[in-house]
XYZ file of C-alpha atoms in Angstrom:
652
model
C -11.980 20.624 -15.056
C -14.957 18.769 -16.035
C -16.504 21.748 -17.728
C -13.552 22.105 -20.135
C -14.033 18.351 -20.990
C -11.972 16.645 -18.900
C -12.920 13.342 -16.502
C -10.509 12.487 -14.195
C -10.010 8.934 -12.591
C -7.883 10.073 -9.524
C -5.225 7.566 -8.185
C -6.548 5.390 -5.648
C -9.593 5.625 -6.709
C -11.511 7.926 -4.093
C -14.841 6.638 -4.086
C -17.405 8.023 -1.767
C -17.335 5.335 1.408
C -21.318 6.157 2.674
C -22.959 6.023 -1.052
C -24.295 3.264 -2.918
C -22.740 2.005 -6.397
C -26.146 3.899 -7.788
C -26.119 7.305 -5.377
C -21.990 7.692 -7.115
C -23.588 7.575 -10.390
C -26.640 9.680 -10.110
C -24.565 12.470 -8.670
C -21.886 12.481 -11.464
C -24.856 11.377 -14.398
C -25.314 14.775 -16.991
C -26.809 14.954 -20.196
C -24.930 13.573 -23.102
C -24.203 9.958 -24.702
C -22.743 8.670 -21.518
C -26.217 7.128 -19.028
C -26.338 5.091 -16.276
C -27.652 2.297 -18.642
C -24.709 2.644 -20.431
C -22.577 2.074 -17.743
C -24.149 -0.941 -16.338
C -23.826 -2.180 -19.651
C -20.110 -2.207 -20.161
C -19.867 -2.849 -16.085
C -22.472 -5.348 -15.371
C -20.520 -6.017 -12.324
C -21.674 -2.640 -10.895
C -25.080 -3.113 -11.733
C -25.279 -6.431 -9.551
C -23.555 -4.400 -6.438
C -25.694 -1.074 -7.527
C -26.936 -0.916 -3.780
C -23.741 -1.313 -1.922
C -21.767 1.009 -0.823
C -18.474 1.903 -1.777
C -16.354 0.640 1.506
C -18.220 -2.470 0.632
C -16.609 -2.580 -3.036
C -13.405 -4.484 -4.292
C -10.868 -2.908 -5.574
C -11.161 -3.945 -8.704
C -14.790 -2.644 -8.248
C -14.175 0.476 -6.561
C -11.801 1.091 -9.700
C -15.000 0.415 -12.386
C -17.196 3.292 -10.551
C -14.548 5.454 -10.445
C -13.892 5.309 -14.123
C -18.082 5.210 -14.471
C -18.659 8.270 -12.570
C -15.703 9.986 -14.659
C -17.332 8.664 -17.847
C -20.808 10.191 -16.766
C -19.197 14.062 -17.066
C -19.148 13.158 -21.109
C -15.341 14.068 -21.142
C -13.309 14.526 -24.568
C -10.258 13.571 -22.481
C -9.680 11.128 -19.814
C -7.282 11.426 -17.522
C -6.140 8.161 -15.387
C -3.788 8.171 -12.388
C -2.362 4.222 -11.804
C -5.337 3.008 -12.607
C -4.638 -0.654 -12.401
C -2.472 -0.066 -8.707
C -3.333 -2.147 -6.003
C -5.846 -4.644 -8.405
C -5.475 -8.257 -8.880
C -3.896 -8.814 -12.248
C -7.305 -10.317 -13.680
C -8.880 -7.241 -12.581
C -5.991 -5.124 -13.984
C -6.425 -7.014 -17.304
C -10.129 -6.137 -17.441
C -9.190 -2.210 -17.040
C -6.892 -2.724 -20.066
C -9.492 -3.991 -21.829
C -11.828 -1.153 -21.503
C -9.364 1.344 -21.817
C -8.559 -0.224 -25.419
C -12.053 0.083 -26.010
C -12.827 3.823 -25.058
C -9.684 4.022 -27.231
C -11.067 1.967 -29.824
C -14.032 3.723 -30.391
C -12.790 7.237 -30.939
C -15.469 9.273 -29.002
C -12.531 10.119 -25.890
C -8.754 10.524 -25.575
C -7.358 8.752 -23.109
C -4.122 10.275 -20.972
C -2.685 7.183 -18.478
C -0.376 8.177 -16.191
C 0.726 4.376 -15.361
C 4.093 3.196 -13.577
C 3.722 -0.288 -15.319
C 5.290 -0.242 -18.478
C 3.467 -3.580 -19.511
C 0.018 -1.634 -18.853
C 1.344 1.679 -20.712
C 3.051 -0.412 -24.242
C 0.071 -2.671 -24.270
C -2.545 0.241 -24.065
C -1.448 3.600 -24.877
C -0.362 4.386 -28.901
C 2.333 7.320 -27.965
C 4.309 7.316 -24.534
C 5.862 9.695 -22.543
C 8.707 9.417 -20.139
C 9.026 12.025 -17.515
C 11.910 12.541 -15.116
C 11.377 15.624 -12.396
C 7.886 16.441 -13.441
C 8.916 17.009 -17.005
C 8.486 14.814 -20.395
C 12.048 14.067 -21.059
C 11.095 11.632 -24.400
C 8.327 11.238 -26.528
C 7.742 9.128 -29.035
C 5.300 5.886 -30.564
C 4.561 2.975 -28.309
C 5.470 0.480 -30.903
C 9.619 2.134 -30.941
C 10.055 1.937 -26.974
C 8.417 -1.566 -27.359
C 10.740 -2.897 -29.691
C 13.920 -1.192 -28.204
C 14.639 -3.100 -24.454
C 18.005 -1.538 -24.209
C 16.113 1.708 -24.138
C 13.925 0.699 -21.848
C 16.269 0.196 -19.363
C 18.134 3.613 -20.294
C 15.033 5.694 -20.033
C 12.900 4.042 -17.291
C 15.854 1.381 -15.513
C 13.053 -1.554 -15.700
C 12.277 -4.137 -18.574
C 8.997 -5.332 -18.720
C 7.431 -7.374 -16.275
C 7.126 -10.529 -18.356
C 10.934 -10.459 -18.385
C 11.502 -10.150 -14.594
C 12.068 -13.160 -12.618
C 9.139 -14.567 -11.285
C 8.730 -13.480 -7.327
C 7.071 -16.769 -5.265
C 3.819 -16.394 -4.333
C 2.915 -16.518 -1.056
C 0.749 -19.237 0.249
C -2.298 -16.601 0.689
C -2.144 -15.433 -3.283
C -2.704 -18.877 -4.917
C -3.492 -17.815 -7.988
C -6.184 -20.687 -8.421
C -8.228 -19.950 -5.168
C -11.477 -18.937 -5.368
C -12.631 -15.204 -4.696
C -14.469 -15.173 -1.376
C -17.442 -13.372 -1.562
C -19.137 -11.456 1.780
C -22.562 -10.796 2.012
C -22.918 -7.487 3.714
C -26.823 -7.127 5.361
C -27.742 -3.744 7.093
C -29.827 -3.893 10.122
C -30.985 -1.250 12.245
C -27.464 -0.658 13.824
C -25.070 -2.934 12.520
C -23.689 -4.376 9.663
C -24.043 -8.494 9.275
C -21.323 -9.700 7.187
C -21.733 -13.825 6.465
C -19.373 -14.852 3.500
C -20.110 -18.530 2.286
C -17.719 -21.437 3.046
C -16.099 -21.820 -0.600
C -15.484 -25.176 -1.467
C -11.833 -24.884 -1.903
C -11.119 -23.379 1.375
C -8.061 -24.922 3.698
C -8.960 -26.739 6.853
C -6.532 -25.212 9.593
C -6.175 -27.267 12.290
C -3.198 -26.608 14.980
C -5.233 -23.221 16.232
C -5.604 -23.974 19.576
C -2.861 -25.601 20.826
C 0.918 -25.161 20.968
C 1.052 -29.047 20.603
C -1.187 -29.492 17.268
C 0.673 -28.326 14.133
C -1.145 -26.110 11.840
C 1.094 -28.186 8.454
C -2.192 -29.225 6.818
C -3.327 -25.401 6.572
C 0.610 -24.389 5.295
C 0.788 -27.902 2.842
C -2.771 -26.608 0.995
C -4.683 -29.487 2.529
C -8.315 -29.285 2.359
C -11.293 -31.731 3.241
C -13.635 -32.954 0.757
C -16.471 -30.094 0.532
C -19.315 -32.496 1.487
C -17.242 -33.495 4.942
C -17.444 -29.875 6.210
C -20.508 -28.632 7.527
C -20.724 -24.841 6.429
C -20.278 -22.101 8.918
C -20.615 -18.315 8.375
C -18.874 -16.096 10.281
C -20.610 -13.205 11.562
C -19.172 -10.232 12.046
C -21.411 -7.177 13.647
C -19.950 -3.972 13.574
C -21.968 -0.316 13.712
C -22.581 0.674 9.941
C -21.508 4.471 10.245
C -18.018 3.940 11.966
C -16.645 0.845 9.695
C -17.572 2.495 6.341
C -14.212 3.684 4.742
C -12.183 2.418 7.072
C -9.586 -0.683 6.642
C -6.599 -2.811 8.508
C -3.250 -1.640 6.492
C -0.847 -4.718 6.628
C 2.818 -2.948 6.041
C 5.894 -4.592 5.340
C 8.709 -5.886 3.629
C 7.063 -8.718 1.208
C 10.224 -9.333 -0.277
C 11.365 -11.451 2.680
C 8.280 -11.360 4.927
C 5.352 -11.660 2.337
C 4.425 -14.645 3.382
C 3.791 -13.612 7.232
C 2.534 -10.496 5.852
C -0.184 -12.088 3.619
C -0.821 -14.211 6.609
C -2.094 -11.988 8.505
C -4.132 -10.376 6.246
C -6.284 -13.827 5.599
C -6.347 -13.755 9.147
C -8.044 -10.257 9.619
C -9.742 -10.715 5.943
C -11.769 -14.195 7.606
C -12.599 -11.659 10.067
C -14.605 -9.748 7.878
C -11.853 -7.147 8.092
C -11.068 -5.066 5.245
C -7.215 -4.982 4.204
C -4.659 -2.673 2.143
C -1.586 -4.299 1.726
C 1.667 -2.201 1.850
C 4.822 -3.146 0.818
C 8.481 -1.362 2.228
C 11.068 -3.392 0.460
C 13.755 -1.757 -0.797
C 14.770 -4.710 -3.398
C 13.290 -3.567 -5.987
C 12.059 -7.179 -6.410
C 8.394 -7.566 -8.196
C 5.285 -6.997 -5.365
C 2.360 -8.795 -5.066
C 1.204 -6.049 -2.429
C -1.710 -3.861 -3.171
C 0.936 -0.225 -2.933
C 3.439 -1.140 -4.804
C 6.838 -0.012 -2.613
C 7.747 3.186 -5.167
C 4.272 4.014 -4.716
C 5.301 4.638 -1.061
C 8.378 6.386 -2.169
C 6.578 8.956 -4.012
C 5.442 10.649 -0.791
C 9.306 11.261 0.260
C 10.326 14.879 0.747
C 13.477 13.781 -1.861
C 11.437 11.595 -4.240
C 11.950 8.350 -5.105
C 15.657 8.536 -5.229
C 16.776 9.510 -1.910
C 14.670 5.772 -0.948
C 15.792 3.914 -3.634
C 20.101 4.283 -3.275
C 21.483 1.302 -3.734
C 22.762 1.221 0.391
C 20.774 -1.035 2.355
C 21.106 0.903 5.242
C 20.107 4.341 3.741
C 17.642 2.504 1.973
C 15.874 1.144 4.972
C 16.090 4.744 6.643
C 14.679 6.863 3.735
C 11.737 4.627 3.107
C 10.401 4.681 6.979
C 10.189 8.592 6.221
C 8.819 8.076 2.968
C 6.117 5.247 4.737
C 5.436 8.196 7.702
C 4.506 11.187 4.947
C 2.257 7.728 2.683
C 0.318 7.206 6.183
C -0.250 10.821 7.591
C -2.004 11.503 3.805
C -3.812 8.430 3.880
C -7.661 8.847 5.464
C -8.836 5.288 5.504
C -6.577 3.738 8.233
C -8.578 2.179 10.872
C -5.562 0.025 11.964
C -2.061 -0.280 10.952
C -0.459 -3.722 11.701
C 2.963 -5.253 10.856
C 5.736 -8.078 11.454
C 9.511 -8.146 11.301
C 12.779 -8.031 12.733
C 14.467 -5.170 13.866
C 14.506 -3.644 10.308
C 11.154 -3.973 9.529
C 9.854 -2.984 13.016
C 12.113 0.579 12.560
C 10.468 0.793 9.190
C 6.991 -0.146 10.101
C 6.636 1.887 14.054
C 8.289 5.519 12.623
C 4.717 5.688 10.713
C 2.885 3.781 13.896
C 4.002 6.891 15.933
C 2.357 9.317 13.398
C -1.155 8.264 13.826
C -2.583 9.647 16.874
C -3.648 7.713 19.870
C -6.543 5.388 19.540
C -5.793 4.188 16.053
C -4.807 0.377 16.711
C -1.301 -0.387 16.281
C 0.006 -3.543 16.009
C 4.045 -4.557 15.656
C 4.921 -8.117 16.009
C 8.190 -8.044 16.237
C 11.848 -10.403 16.741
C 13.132 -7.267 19.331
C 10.007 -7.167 21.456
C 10.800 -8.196 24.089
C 14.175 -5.767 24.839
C 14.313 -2.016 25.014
C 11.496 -0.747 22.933
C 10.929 2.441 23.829
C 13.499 4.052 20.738
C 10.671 2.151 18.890
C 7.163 2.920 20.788
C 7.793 6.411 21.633
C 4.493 8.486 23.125
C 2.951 6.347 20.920
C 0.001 3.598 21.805
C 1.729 1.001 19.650
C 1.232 -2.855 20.851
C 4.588 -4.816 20.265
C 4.271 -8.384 20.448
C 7.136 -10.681 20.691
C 7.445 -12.659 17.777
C 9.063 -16.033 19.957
C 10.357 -17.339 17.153
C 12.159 -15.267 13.733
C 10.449 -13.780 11.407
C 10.651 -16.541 8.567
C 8.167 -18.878 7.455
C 4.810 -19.717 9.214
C 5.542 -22.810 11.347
C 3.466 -24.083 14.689
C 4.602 -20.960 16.737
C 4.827 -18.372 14.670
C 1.136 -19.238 13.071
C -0.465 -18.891 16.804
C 1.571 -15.423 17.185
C 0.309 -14.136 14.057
C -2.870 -14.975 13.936
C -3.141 -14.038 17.774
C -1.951 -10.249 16.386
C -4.639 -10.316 13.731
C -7.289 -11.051 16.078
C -5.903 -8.636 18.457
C -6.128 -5.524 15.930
C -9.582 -7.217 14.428
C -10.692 -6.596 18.379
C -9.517 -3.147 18.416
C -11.267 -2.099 15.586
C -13.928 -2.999 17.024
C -14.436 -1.569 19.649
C -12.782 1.709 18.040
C -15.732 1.501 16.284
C -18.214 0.820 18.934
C -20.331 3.644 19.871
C -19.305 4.474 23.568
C -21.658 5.518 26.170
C -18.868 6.235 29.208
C -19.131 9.518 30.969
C -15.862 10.334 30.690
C -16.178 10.664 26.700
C -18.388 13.200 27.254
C -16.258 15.518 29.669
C -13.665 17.380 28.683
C -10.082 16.240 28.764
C -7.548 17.298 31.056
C -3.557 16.700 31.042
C -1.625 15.834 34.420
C 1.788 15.081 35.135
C 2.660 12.854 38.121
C 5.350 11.090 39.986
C 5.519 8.769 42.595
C 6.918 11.641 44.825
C 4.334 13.936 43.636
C 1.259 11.829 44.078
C -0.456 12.978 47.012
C -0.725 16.128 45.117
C -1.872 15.025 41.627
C -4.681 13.004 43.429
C -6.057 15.996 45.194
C -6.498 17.700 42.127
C -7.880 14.969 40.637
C -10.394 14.408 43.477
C -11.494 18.279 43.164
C -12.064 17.915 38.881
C -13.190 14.579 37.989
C -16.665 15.595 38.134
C -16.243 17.713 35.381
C -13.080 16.559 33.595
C -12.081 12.990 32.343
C -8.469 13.400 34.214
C -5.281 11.816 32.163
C -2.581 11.278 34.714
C 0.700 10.655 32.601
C 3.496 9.242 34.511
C 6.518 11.756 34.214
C 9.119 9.225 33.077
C 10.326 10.615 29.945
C 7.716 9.492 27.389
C 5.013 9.902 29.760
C 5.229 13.934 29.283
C 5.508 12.679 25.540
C 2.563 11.430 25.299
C 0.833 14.202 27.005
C 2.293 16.602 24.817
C 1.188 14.683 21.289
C -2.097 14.668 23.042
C -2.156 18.227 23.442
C -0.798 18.882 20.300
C -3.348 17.154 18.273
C -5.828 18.858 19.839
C -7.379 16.442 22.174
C -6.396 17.680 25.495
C -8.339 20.827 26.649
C -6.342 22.367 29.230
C -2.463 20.861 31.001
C -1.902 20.901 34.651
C 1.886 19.941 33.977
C 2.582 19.729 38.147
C 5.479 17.189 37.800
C 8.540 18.756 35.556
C 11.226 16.494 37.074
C 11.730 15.352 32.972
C 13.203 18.647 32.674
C 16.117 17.720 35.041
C 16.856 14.783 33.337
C 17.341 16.148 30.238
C 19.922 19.061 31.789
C 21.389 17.389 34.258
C 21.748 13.822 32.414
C 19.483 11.839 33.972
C 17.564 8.621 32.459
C 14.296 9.892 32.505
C 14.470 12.584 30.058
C 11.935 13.990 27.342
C 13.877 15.576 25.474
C 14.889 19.174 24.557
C 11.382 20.284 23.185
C 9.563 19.559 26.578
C 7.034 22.134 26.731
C 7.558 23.567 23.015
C 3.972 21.962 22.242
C 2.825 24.766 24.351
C 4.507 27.476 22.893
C 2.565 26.781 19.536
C -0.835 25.243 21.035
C -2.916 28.179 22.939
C -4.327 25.625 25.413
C -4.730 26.504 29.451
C -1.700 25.678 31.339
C -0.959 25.522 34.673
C 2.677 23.568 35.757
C 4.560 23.980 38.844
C 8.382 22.334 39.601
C 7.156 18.943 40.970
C 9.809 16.766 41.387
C 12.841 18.938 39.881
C 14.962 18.221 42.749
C 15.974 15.069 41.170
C 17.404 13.130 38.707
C 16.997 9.689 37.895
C 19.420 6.758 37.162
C 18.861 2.885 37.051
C 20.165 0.784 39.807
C 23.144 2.181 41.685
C 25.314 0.167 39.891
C 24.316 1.693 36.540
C 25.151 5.809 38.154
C 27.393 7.351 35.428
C 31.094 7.542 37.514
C 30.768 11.732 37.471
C 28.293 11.273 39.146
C 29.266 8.961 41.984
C 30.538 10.758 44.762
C 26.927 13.046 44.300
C 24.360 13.296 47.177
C 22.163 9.814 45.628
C 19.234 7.984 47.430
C 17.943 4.537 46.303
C 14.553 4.587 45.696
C 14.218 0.834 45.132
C 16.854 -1.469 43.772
C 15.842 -0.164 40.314
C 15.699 3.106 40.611
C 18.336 5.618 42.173
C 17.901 9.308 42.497
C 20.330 12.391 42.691
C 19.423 15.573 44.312
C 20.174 18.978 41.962
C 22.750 21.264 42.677
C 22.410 24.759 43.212
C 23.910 25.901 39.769
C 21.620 22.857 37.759
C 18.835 24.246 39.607
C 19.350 27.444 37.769
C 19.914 25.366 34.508
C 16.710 24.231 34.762
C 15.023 27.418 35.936
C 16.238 29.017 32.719
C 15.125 26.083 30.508
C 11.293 26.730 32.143
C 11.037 30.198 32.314
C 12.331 30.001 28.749
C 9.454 27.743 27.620
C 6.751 29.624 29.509
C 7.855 33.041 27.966
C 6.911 32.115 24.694
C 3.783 30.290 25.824
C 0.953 31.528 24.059
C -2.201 30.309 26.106
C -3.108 31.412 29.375
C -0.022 30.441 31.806
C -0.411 29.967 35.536
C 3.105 28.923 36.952
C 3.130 27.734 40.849
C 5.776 27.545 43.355
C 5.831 25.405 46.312
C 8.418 26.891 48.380
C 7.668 24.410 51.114
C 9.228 21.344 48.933
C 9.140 20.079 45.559
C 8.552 16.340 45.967
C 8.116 13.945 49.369
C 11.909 13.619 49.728
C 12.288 17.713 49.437
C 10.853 18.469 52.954
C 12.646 19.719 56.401
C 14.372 16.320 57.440
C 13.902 14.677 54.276
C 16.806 13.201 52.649
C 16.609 15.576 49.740
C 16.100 19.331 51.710
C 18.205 21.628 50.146
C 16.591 25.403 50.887
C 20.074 26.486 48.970
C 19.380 24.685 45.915
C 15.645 25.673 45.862
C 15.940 28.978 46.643
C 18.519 28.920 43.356
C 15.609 27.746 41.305
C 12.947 29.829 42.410
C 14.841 32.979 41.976
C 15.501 31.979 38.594
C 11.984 31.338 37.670
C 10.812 34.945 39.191
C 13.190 37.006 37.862
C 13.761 35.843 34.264
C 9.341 35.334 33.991
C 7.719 37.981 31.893
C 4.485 38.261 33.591
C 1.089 40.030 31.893
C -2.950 39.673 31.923
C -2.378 36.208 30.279
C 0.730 34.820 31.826
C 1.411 34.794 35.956
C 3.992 33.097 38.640
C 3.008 32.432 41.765
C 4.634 31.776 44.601
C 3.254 29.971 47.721
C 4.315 28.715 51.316
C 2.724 25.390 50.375
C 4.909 22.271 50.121
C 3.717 20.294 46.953
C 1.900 17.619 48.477
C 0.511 19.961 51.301
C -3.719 19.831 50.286
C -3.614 24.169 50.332
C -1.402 23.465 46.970
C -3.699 21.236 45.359
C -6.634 23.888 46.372
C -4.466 26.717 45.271
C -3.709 24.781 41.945
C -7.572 24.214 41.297
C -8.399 27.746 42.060
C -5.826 28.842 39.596
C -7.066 26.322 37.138
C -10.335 27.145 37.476
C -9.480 31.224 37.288
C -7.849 30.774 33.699
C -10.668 28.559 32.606
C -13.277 31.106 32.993
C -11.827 34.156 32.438
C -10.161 33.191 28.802
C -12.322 34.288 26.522
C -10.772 31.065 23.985
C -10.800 28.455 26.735
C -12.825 25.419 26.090
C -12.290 23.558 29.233
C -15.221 24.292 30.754
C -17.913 21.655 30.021
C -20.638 24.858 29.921
């Protein structure tokens, strides 16, 4: 597009994180009236931070080189996405006033795409409304100005300066000072040391339950001269923090003040933040993505968020919030406070990013059931003790003890690592306590080559294996334990779900599974046994846990779910039987020998299973934990790895 005259300033910005303020510019410079000089002129902003880089930029300044290196492709239009989104309103003021300049001085149209209908009367001469995609009015800026009751027709807003005034949050005092951080690069680390600004709060009431932190909440400060001046250092390696930044998410309609909060928290930290807002209020936001801006990215568009039910509401824009994150590429944490609302709306999006990105929920319902809200996921919920509402002694220490807890994480995400295991190649095992002896055997024989994940077959333990696999991280599964599969047919408490095992039907990774385990299902304590179930053949594992052996026709139930899933694998498939037992209770004399019920599943298995060069069941003698299984599963294992021409589980 530049060559048929057209810069584009693309909406948030996009700024190369690894080049300087001056490297941006030099790539985009060509010959024509727009030079570097020229730039520094009307920016002189950019010319003080010409050798920083861009992760190292405001967003107000991050905004000016995107516009500069637009500007340096001599366009005859200029096209602007939001271009004052996410900026301070001082900041946003100064973008107005260059864009009435460039305006002013005829050499380049400007075309501002711009959700703010202050920005868009006070700038542009001619607007445009468009609904679906398509201009639906056109017609002079001065007409839609003067006309409010078509402003509300068209659009459904009034200007801003007519909307009621939302209350600031104690963290966006207007009349603070900006804090400025010196960024120094050393050899291998990045020295950040921001200066103690004479109008920042003493907070006292940090270390102690007893010791109220009201100063810090009332705006009380010591006199400048009565605080000696400490810098806080912050190293972290250069390469891994550039681009990166904490998102703070939430509903800042009711919980900005928490919210903002902890981003002075992480922001002291020499952390950088994006503030998100999810409110569905349709109240004014001070955060940095304003909530419509997350809407946008909803399969339905803004209106299937923005319904008028609460409920709905709340529902839609925790899809919406999923589809804003999995586009975004700067996340290096995503943190987040609330009730049971917010947490739903905030942890949906948590369970997109994969494992390893920090994760942070500090939440009123932590401390109950939170698995409908974890997931597979590596999210950290932290009970809140007290609500949700208002910083007080308690809820200050929680806070800032999550801030500090995701500032830690990033880290050491971003710490170079020198353990072994990063440098071996992943493998995937299910286990259960009934299945151990066999899992560790395997274990033993591999973890010289292999960093070995052992995921506890409880339901979201095969989750979690599976997102691993399917986001590529995993090189081969040794799936030994399937007892989630009889939860999920027979009823049981432990279930993954229906698409157990579909990962590997679409992921072409080495697999090798076997029926660990699949001679029971699980329930709570005894008490908690559904009543169809009570006069079954149960054992009490422990006082939490009680087990039910399958029946001869479930066994078949679950024979055909498997066989089903391993038909339509498309990697290399090694299926094992251990017709000697299928967990430590499944053995002659054990409480849970059934050769009847077995022998129901293993037939199924065989003579549904559509074998070929890729894809063989075996059956063995062996009971599960017997050490010839484990040596026959390793063999097998190690057969598949070598012989697939795609396989990268070996290490060479």
């Amino acid at each position: 597009i530049t060559a048929k005259g057209i810069g584009y300033v693309p909406q948030g910005r996009r700024v190369w994180p690894s080049l300087s303020v001056d490297e941006h510019l030099r790539l985009a410079r060509r010959r024509g009236p727009w030079t570097i000089e020229r730039i520094y002129q009307m920016f002189p902003r950019l010319a003080e931070r010409r050798t920083n880089g861009g992760a190292e930029l405001s967003g107000g300044e991050q905004q000016m080189l995107a516009i500069s290196r637009a500007l340096l492709f001599n366009p005859k239009l200029l096209v602007m996405d939001e271009p004052t989104e996410g900026l301070a309103p001082i900041i946003g003021q100064q973008v107005e006033a260059m864009l009435k300049t460039l305006a002013g001085e005829g050499e380049i149209s400007v075309l501002l795409i711009e959700q703010n209908l202050g920005v868009a009367i006070d700038v542009a001469d001619t607007v445009a409304v468009m609904v679906n995609g398509r201009i639906a009015r056109s017609m002079p800026t001065a007409e839609l100005a003067a006309d409010r009751d078509l402003q509300q027709r068209l659009l459904g807003v009034k200007l801003d300066t007519e909307l009621p005034a939302a209350p600031m949050p104690e963290e966006e005092d207007a009349n603070r000072s900006i804090q400025v951080f010196t960024v120094k690069r050393a050899a291998d680390s990045v020295v950040v040391e921001p200066p103690a600004p004479p109008e920042e709060r003493a907070v006292r009431g940090f270390t102690r339950w007893g010791t109220t932190g009201r100063d810090h909440l009332l705006g009380v400060s010591e006199p400048a001269e009565a605080r000696a001046p400490e810098a806080r250092v912050v190293e972290l390696p250069v390469a891994q923090t550039v681009g990166r930044a904490a998102y703070v998410a939430g509903t800042f309609d009711t919980k900005g003040r928490e919210l903002f909060f902890l981003r002075s928290c992480l922001e002291k930290l020499g952390v950088r933040t994006v503030t998100v807002d999810l409110a569905t209020s349709g109240k004014p936001s001070a955060a940095m993505v304003h909530p419509r801006e997350v809407a946008r990215h909803h399969p339905g568009g803004e209106r299937a968020v923005f319904t008028g039910d609460r409920g709905s509401a709340v529902t839609e824009m925790a899809v919406a919030f999923e589809e804003f994150v999995a586009r975004r590429r700067d996340i290096g944490g995503l943190i987040s406070a609330g009730g049971s609302g917010g947490t739903a709306l905030a942890t949906r999006a948590m369970r997109r990013l994969p494992i390893g990105v920090p994760k942070v929920m500090v939440s009123t319902v932590a401390s109950g059931d939170v698995r409908p809200y974890v997931g597979p996921s590596d999210i950290c919920m932290m009970y809140s003790v007290t609500d949700v509402a208002g910083i007080n002694r308690i809820s200050e220490r929680v806070l800032a003890n999550a801030a500090h807890a995701l500032a830690g994480m990033l880290a050491f995400s971003r710490s170079p690592t020198s353990s072994e295991a990063q440098s071996k190649p992943a493998l995937g095992l299910t286990m259960f306590g009934l299945t151990t002896p066999c899992v560790q055997a395997v274990c033993k024989q591999l973890e010289a080559d292999y960093d070995c994940l052992v995921f506890h077959a409880t339901g979201t333990g095969g989750q979690s294996l599976e997102k691993l696999a399917d986001s590529g991280l995993l090189a081969a599964v040794l799936d030994l334990t399937t007892t989630e599969v009889a939860d999920e047919i027979v009823g049981g408490v432990l279930t993954a779900g229906p698409t157990r095992m579909d990962v590997f039907t679409r992921t072409p990774i080495p697999y090798v599974g076997s029926c660990g385990a699949l001679d029971m299902v699980n329930f709570w304590a005894r008490p908690t046994v559904p009543e169809r179930f009570k006069d079954r053949h149960l054992h009490v594992h422990n006082p939490n846990v009680t087990l039910m052996r399958t029946t001869p026709d479930e066994a078949r139930r679950i024979g055909r779910f498997i066989v089903d899933k391993l038909n339509r694998m498309e990697g290399p498939v090694r299926f094992l039987i251990p017709e000697g037992g299928l967990s430590g209770l499944d053995r002659p004399g054990g409480p849970f020998w059934d050769p009847v019920a077995n022998q129901a599943l293993f037939d199924t298995l065989a003579s549904n299973f559509r074998a070929g060069t890729s894809r063989k069941l075996l059956r063995l003698p062996n009971h599960i934990n017997d050490p010839a299984f484990a040596d026959a599963v390793v063999a097998t294992f190690n057969e598949i790895t070598t012989s697939w021409p795609e396989s990268t589980a070996r290490t060479s």
